[in-house]
Amino acid sequence: NPNFAKAFYRRACAHASRNDFELALNDLQLAQKFEPNDRKIDELLRETKQRFEQYKKTMANSLKNFF
């Protein structure tokens, strides 16, 4: 059902905007199951993975400097 994919996509956008990357990735993977050929989902999934990796690096550097 494409409506499920749209709902998961929108919720993933909300999670990503709050830097809740793990939740966003979970929702995007679910959306992709319903709509495997959707370019918007693929693009947001790729961008969210990149942002999550950058976020983890930033946090690691911040914590390293903290101690």
mmCIF file of C-alpha atoms in Angstrom:
data_model
loop_
_atom_site.group_PDB
_atom_site.id
_atom_site.type_symbol
_atom_site.label_atom_id
_atom_site.label_comp_id
_atom_site.label_asym_id
_atom_site.label_seq_id
_atom_site.Cartn_x
_atom_site.Cartn_y
_atom_site.Cartn_z
ATOM 1 C CA ASN A 1 0.000 0.000 0.000
ATOM 2 C CA PRO A 2 1.659 3.280 -1.102
ATOM 3 C CA ASN A 3 -0.011 5.148 1.753
ATOM 4 C CA PHE A 4 2.090 3.203 4.239
ATOM 5 C CA ALA A 5 5.244 4.156 2.378
ATOM 6 C CA LYS A 6 4.228 7.821 2.408
ATOM 7 C CA ALA A 7 3.517 7.708 6.143
ATOM 8 C CA PHE A 8 6.876 6.077 6.911
ATOM 9 C CA TYR A 9 8.631 8.584 4.638
ATOM 10 C CA ARG A 10 7.032 11.555 6.377
ATOM 11 C CA ARG A 11 7.798 10.187 9.811
ATOM 12 C CA ALA A 12 11.400 9.560 8.729
ATOM 13 C CA CYS A 13 11.654 13.196 7.622
ATOM 14 C CA ALA A 14 10.484 14.281 11.060
ATOM 15 C CA HIS A 15 12.967 11.997 12.826
ATOM 16 C CA ALA A 16 15.841 13.138 10.608
ATOM 17 C CA SER A 17 15.049 16.797 11.248
ATOM 18 C CA ARG A 18 15.454 16.117 14.991
ATOM 19 C CA ASN A 19 18.706 14.171 14.408
ATOM 20 C CA ASP A 20 17.008 10.907 15.396
ATOM 21 C CA PHE A 21 18.863 9.121 12.616
ATOM 22 C CA GLU A 22 18.340 5.555 13.777
ATOM 23 C CA LEU A 23 14.571 6.010 13.877
ATOM 24 C CA ALA A 24 14.640 7.780 10.512
ATOM 25 C CA LEU A 25 16.632 4.951 8.940
ATOM 26 C CA ASN A 26 14.238 2.353 10.327
ATOM 27 C CA ASP A 27 11.237 4.167 8.869
ATOM 28 C CA LEU A 28 12.956 4.664 5.518
ATOM 29 C CA GLN A 29 13.773 0.971 5.291
ATOM 30 C CA LEU A 30 10.128 0.154 5.979
ATOM 31 C CA ALA A 31 9.004 2.680 3.360
ATOM 32 C CA GLN A 32 11.407 1.118 0.887
ATOM 33 C CA LYS A 33 9.800 -2.293 1.434
ATOM 34 C CA PHE A 34 6.438 -0.873 0.360
ATOM 35 C CA GLU A 35 7.844 1.216 -2.505
ATOM 36 C CA PRO A 36 11.191 -0.294 -3.563
ATOM 37 C CA ASN A 37 11.543 1.880 -6.691
ATOM 38 C CA ASP A 38 10.755 5.264 -5.121
ATOM 39 C CA ARG A 39 13.589 7.688 -5.838
ATOM 40 C CA LYS A 40 12.638 10.086 -3.039
ATOM 41 C CA ILE A 41 12.912 7.309 -0.482
ATOM 42 C CA ASP A 42 16.244 6.158 -1.914
ATOM 43 C CA GLU A 43 17.605 9.701 -1.899
ATOM 44 C CA LEU A 44 16.530 10.441 1.657
ATOM 45 C CA LEU A 45 17.900 7.080 2.807
ATOM 46 C CA ARG A 46 21.288 7.884 1.278
ATOM 47 C CA GLU A 47 21.316 11.422 2.717
ATOM 48 C CA THR A 48 20.257 10.216 6.162
ATOM 49 C CA LYS A 49 23.005 7.591 6.224
ATOM 50 C CA GLN A 50 25.557 10.258 5.325
ATOM 51 C CA ARG A 51 24.242 12.666 7.948
ATOM 52 C CA PHE A 52 24.263 9.897 10.572
ATOM 53 C CA GLU A 53 27.896 9.040 9.825
ATOM 54 C CA GLN A 54 28.861 12.714 10.052
ATOM 55 C CA TYR A 55 26.903 13.053 13.297
ATOM 56 C CA LYS A 56 28.708 10.068 14.812
ATOM 57 C CA LYS A 57 32.096 11.528 13.829
ATOM 58 C CA THR A 58 31.187 14.890 15.306
ATOM 59 C CA MET A 59 30.020 13.296 18.547
ATOM 60 C CA ALA A 60 33.160 11.174 18.769
ATOM 61 C CA ASN A 61 35.346 14.250 18.344
ATOM 62 C CA SER A 62 33.325 16.179 20.895
ATOM 63 C CA LEU A 63 33.601 13.401 23.451
ATOM 64 C CA LYS A 64 37.291 12.927 22.751
ATOM 65 C CA ASN A 65 37.895 16.604 23.533
ATOM 66 C CA PHE A 66 35.658 16.419 26.566
ATOM 67 C CA PHE A 67 37.834 13.976 28.478
#
